[in-house]
PDB file of C-alpha atoms in Angstrom:
ATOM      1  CA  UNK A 388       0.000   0.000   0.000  1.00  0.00           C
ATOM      2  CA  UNK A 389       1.738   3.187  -0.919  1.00  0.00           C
ATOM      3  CA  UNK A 390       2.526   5.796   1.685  1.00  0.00           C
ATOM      4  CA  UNK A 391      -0.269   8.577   2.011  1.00  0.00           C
ATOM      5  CA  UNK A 392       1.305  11.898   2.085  1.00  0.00           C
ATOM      6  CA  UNK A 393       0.166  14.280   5.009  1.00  0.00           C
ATOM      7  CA  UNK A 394      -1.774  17.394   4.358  1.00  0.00           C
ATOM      8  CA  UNK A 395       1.114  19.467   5.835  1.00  0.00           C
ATOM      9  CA  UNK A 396       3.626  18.222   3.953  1.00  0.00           C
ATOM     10  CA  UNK A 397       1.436  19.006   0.832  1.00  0.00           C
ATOM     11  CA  UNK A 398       0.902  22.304   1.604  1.00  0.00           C
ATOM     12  CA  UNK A 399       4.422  22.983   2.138  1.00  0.00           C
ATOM     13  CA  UNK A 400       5.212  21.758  -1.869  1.00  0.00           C
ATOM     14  CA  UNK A 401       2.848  23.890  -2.916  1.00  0.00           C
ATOM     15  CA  UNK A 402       4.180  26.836  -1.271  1.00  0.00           C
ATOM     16  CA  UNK A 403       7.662  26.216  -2.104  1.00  0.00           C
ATOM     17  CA  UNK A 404       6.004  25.779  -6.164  1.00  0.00           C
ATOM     18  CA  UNK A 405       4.472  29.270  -5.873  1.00  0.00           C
ATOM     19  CA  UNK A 406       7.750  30.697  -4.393  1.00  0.00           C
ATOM     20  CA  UNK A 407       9.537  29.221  -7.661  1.00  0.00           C
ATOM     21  CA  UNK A 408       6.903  30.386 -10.198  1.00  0.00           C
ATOM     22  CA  UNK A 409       6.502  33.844  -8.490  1.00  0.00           C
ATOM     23  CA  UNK A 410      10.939  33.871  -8.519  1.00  0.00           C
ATOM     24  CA  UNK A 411      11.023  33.489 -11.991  1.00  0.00           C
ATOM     25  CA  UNK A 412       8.237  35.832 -12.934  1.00  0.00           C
ATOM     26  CA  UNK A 413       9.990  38.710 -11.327  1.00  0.00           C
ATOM     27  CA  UNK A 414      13.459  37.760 -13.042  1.00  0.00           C
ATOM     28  CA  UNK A 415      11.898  38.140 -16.351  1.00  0.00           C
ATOM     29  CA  UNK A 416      12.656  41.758 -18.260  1.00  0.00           C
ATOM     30  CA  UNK A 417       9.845  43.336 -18.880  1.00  0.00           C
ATOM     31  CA  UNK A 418       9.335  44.813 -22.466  1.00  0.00           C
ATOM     32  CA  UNK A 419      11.094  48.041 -23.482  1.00  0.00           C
ATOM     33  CA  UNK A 420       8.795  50.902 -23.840  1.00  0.00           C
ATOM     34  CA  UNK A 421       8.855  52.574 -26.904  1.00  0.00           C
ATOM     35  CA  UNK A 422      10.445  55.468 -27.256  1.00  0.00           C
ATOM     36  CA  UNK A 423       8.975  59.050 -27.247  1.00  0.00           C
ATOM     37  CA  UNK A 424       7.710  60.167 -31.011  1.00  0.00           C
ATOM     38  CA  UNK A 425       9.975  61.837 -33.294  1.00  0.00           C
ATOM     39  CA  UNK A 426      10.677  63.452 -36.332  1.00  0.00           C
ATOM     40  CA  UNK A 427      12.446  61.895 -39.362  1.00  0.00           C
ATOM     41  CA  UNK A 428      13.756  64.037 -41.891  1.00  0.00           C
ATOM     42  CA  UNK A 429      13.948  62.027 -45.349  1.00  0.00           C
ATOM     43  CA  UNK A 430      17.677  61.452 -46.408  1.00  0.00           C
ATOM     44  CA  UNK A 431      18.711  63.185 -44.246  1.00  0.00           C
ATOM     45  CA  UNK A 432      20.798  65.994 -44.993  1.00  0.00           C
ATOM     46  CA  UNK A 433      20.419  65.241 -48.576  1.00  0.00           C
ATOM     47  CA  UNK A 434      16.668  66.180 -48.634  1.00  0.00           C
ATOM     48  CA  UNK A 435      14.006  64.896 -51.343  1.00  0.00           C
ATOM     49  CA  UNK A 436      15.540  66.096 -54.624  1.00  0.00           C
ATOM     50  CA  UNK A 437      16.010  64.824 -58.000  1.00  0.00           C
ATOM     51  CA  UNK A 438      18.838  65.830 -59.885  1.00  0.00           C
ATOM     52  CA  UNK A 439      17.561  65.878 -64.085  1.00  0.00           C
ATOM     53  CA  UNK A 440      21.054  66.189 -65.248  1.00  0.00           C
ATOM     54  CA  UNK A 441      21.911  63.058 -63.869  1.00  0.00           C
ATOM     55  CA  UNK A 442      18.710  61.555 -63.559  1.00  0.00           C
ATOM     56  CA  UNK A 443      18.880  60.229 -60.012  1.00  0.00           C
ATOM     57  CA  UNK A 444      17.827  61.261 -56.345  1.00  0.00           C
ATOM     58  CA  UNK A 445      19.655  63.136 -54.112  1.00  0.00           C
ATOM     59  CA  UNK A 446      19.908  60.142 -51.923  1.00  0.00           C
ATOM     60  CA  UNK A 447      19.568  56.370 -51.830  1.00  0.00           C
ATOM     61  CA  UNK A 448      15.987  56.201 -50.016  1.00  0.00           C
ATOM     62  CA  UNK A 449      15.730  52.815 -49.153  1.00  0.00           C
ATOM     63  CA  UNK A 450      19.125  52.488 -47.420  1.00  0.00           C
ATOM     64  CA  UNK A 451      17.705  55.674 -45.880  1.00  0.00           C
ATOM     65  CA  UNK A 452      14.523  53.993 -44.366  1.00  0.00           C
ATOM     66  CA  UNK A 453      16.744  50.955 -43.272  1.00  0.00           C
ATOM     67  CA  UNK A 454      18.207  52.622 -40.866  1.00  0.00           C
ATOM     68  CA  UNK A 455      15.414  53.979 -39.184  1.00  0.00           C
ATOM     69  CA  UNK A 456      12.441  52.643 -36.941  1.00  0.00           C
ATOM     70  CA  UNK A 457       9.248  54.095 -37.236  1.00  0.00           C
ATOM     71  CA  UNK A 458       6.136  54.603 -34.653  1.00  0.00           C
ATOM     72  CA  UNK A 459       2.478  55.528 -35.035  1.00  0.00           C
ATOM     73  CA  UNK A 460       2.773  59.246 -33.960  1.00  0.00           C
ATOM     74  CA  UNK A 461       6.223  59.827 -35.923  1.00  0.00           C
ATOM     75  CA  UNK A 462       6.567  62.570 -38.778  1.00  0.00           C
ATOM     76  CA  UNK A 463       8.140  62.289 -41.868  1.00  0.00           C
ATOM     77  CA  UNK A 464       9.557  65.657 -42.639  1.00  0.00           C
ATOM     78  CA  UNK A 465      10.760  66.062 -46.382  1.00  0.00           C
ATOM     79  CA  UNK A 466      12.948  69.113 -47.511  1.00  0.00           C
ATOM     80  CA  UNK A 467      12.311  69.005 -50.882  1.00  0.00           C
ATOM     81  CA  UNK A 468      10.582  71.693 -54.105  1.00  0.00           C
ATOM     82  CA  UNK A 469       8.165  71.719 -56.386  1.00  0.00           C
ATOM     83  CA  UNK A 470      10.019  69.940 -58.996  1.00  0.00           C
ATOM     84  CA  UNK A 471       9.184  67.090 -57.038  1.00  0.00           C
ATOM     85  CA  UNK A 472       5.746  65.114 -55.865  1.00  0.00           C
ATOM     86  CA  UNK A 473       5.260  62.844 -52.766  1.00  0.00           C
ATOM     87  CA  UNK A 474       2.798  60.225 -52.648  1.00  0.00           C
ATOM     88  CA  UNK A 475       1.707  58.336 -49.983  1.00  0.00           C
ATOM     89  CA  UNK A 476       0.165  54.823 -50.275  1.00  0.00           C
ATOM     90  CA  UNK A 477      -0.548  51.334 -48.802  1.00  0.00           C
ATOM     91  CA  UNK A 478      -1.307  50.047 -52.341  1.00  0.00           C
ATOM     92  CA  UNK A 479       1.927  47.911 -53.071  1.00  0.00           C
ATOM     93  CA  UNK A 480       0.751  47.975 -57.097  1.00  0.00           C
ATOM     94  CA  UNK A 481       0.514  51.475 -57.043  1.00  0.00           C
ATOM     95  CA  UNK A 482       3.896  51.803 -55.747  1.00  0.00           C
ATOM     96  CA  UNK A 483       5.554  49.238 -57.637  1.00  0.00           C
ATOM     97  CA  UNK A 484       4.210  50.869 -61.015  1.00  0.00           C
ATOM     98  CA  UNK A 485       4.941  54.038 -59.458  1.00  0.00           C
ATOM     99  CA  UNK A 486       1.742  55.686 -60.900  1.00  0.00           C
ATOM    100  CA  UNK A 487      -0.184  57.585 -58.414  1.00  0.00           C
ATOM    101  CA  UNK A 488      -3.593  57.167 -60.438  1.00  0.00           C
ATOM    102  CA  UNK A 489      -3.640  53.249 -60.053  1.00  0.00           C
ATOM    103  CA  UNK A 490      -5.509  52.901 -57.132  1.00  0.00           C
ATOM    104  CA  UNK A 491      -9.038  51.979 -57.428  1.00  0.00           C
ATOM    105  CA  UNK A 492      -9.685  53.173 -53.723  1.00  0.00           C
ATOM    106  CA  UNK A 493      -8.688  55.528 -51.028  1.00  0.00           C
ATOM    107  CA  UNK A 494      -4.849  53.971 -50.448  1.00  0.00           C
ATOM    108  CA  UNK A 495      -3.197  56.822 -52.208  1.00  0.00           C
ATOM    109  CA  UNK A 496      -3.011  60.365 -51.149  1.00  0.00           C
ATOM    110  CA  UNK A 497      -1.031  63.505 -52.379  1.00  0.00           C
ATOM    111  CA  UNK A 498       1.189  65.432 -50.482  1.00  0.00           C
ATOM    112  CA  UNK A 499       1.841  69.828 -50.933  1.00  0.00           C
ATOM    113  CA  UNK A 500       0.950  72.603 -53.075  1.00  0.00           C
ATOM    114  CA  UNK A 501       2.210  71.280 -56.115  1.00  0.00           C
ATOM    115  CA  UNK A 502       2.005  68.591 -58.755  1.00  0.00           C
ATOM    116  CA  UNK A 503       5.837  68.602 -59.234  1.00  0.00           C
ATOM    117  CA  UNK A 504       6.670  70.135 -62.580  1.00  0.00           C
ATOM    118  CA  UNK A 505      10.453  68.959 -63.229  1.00  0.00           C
ATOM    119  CA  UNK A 506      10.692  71.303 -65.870  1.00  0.00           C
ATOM    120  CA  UNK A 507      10.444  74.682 -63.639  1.00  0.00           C
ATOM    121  CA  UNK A 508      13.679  76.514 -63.507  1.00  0.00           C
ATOM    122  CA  UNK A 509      12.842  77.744 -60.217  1.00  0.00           C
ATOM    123  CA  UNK A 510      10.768  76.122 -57.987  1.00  0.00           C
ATOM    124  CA  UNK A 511       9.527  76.794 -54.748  1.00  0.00           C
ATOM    125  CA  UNK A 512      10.980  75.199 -51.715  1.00  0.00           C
ATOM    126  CA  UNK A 513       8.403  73.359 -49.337  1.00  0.00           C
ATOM    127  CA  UNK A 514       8.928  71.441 -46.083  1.00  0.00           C
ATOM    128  CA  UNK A 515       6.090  68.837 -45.705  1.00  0.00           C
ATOM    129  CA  UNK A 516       5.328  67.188 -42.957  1.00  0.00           C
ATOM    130  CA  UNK A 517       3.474  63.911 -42.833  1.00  0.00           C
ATOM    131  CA  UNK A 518       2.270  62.050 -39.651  1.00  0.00           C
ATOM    132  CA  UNK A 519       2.302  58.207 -39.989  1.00  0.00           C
ATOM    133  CA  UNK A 520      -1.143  57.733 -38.916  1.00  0.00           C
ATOM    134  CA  UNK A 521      -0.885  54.128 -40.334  1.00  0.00           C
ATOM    135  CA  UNK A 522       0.480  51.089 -38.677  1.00  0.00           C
ATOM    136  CA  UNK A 523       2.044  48.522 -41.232  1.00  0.00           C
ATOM    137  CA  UNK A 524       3.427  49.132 -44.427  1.00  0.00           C
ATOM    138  CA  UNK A 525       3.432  52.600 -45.881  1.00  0.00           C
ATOM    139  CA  UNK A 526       4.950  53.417 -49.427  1.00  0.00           C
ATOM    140  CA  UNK A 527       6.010  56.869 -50.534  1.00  0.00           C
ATOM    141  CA  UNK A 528       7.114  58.158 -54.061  1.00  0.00           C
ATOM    142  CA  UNK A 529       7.614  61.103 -56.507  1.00  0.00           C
ATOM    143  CA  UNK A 530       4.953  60.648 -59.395  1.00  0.00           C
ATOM    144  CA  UNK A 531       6.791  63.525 -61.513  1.00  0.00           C
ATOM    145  CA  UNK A 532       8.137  62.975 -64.752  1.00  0.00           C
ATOM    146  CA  UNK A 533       5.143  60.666 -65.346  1.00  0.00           C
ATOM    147  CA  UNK A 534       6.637  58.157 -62.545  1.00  0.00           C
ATOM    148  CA  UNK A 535      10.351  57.939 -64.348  1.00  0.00           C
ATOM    149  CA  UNK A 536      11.425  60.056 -60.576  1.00  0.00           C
ATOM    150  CA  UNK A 537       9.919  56.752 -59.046  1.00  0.00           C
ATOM    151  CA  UNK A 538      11.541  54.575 -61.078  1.00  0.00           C
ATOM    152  CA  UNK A 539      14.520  55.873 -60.794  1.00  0.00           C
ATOM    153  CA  UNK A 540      14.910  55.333 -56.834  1.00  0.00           C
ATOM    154  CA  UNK A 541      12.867  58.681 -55.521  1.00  0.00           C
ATOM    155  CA  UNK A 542      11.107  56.598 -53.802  1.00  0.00           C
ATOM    156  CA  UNK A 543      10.942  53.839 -50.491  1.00  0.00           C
ATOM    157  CA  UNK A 544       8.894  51.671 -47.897  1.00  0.00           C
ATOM    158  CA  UNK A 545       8.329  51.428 -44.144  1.00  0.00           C
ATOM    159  CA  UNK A 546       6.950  49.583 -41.742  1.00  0.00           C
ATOM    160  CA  UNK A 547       5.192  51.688 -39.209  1.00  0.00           C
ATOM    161  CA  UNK A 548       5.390  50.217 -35.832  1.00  0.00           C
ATOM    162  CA  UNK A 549       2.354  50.550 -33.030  1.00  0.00           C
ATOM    163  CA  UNK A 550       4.643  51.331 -30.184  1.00  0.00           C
ATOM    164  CA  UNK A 551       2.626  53.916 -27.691  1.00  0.00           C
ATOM    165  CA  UNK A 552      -0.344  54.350 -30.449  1.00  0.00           C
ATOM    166  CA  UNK A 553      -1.448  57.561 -31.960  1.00  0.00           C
ATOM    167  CA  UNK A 554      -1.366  60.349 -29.515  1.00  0.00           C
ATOM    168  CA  UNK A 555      -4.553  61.949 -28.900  1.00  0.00           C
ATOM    169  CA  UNK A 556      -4.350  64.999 -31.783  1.00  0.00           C
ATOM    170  CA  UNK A 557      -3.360  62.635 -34.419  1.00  0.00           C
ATOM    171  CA  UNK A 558      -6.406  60.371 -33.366  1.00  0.00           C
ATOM    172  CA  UNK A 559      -9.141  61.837 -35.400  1.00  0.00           C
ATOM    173  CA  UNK A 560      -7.081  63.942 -38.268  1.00  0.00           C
ATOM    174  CA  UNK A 561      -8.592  65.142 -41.806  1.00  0.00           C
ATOM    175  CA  UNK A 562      -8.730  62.963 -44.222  1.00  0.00           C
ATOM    176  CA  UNK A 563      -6.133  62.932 -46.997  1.00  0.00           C
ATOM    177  CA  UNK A 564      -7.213  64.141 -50.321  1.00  0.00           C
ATOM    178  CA  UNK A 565      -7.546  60.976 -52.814  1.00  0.00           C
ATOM    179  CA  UNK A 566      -5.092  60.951 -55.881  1.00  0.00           C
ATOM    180  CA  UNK A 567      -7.957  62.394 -59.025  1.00  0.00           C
ATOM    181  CA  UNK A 568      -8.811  59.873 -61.854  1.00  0.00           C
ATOM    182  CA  UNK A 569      -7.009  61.244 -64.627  1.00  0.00           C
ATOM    183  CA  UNK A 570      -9.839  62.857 -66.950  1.00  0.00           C
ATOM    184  CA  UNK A 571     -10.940  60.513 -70.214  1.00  0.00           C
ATOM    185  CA  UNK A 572      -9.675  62.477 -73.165  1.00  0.00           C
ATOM    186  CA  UNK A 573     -12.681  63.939 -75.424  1.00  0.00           C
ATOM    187  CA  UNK A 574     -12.534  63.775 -79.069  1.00  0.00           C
ATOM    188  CA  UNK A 575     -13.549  67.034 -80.996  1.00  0.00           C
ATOM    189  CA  UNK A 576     -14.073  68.816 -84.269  1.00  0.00           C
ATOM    190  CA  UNK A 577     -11.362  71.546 -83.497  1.00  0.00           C
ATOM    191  CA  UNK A 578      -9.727  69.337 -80.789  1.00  0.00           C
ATOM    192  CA  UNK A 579      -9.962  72.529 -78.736  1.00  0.00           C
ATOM    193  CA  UNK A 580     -11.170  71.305 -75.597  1.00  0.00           C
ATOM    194  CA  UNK A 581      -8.353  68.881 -75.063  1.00  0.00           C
ATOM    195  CA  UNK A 582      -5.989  71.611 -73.750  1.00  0.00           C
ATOM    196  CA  UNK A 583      -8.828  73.253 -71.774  1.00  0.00           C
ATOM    197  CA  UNK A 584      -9.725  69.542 -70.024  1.00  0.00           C
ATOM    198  CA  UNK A 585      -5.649  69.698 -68.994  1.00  0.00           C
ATOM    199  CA  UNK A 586      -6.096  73.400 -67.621  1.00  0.00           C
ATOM    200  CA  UNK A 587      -9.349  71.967 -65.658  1.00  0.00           C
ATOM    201  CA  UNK A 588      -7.589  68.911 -64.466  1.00  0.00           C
ATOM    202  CA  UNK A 589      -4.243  70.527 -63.308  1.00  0.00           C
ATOM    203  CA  UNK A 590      -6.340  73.503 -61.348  1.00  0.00           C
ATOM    204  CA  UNK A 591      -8.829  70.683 -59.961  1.00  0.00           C
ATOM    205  CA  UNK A 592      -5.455  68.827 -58.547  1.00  0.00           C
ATOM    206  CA  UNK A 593      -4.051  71.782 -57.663  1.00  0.00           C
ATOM    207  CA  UNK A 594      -7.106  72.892 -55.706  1.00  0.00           C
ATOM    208  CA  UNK A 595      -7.783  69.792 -53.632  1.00  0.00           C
ATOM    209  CA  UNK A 596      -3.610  69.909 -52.918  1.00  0.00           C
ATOM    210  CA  UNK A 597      -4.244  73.190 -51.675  1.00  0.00           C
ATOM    211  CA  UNK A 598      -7.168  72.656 -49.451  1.00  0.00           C
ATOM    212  CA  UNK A 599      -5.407  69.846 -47.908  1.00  0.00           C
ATOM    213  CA  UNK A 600      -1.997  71.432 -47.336  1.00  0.00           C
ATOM    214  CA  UNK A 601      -4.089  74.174 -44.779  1.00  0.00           C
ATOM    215  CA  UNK A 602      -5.802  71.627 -43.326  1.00  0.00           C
ATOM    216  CA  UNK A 603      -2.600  69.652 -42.283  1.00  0.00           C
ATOM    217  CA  UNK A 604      -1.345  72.818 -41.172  1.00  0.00           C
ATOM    218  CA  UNK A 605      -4.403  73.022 -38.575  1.00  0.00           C
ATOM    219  CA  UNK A 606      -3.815  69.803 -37.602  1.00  0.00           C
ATOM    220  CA  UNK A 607      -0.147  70.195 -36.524  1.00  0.00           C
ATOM    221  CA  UNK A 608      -1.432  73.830 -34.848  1.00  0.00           C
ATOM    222  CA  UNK A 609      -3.249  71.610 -32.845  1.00  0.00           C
ATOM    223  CA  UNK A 610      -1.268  68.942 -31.925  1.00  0.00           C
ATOM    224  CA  UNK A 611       1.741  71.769 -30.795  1.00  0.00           C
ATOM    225  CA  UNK A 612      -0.587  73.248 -28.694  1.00  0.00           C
ATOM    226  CA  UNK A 613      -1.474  69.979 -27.142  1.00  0.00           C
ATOM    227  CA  UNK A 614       2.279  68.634 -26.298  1.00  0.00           C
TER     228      UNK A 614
END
């Protein structure tokens, strides 16, 4: 008949059991937090340019993004001009073809006050500031030169982290303005409306860029005034 163990003698296992599991729960780290949001300014000290004489960037943006870790709450900030476009999407298509219009829903969104027009001889400066709002993959581009800027290497991905979650101003921001369908061409006796469709398109892009460049800038009002 096998030995019957004594209640005592029980409950004195158990303790010692607890004691263990409890030990070893303290020992373990507990996760890093993540770190306070910050700013990233897109290559660097090299801005977002692209050089038309030598038909390249003005840095390598992917090696760029490599080396950095982004949170929900971060900014990108790009130093750039008007003879450049940024695009934002989470359509991978749209940024592999590097053609802002092929996106048949709201993934892609335009950035500043300008279409980029590579052929200006002097363009504007702009600094434009764009919060990752987005947790996962995020793809951003220059669509000028009908996407050759793109496909050229103006352009990289990111993986946006959750870390701490959106702070509270960046919770409920406006609403990017959706890239515009490129009009259907219209066919004509003269063929005089064809340039005046252009005009219309370029102001219509032009218009909705504007709007949503003031509205970013009452977002960020309010987030500064917040922090």
């Amino acid at each position: 008949m096998a030995p019957r163990r004594c209640p005592i003698e029980a409950a004195a296992i158990a303790f010692s059991l607890a004691v263990i599991i409890s030990g070893v729960s303290a020992a373990a780290p507990s996760p890093a937090p993540a770190p306070a949001n910050k700013n990233h300014t897109v290559g660097g000290t090299a801005g977002w340019f692209y050089n038309t004489s030598s038909n390249a960037p003005s840095a390598n943006y992917s090696d760029w993004a490599a080396s950095q870790t982004f949170y929900l709450g971060d900014f990108l900030v790009f130093n750039t001009n008007t003879n450049s476009s940024v695009v934002q999407t989470s359509n991978d298509t749209t940024y592999s073809l590097c053609d802002a219009t092929n996106d048949d829903g709201n993934q892609t969104f335009l950035w500043g006050s300008d279409g980029g027009d590579s052929n200006s001889s002097n363009p504007t400066p702009e600094v434009l500031e764009i919060p990752l709002i987005y947790e996962g993959p995020n793809y951003f581009f220059s669509d000028t030169m009908d996407g050759n800027q793109c496909q050229n290497g103006m352009k990289f991905e990111i993986n946006v982290l959750h870390g701490n979650g959106l702070p509270p101003a960046l919770k409920q921001p406006p609403s990017p303005s959706p890239v515009p369908k490129p009009l259907p061409p219209t066919s004509t006796g003269g063929g005089g409306n064809s340039s005046e469709n252009q005009t219309s398109k370029k102001n219509g892009v032009e218009g909705i860029r504007g709007g949503f460049v003031l509205a970013i800038l009452g977002m960020l009002s309010l987030f500064l005034t917040t922090v």
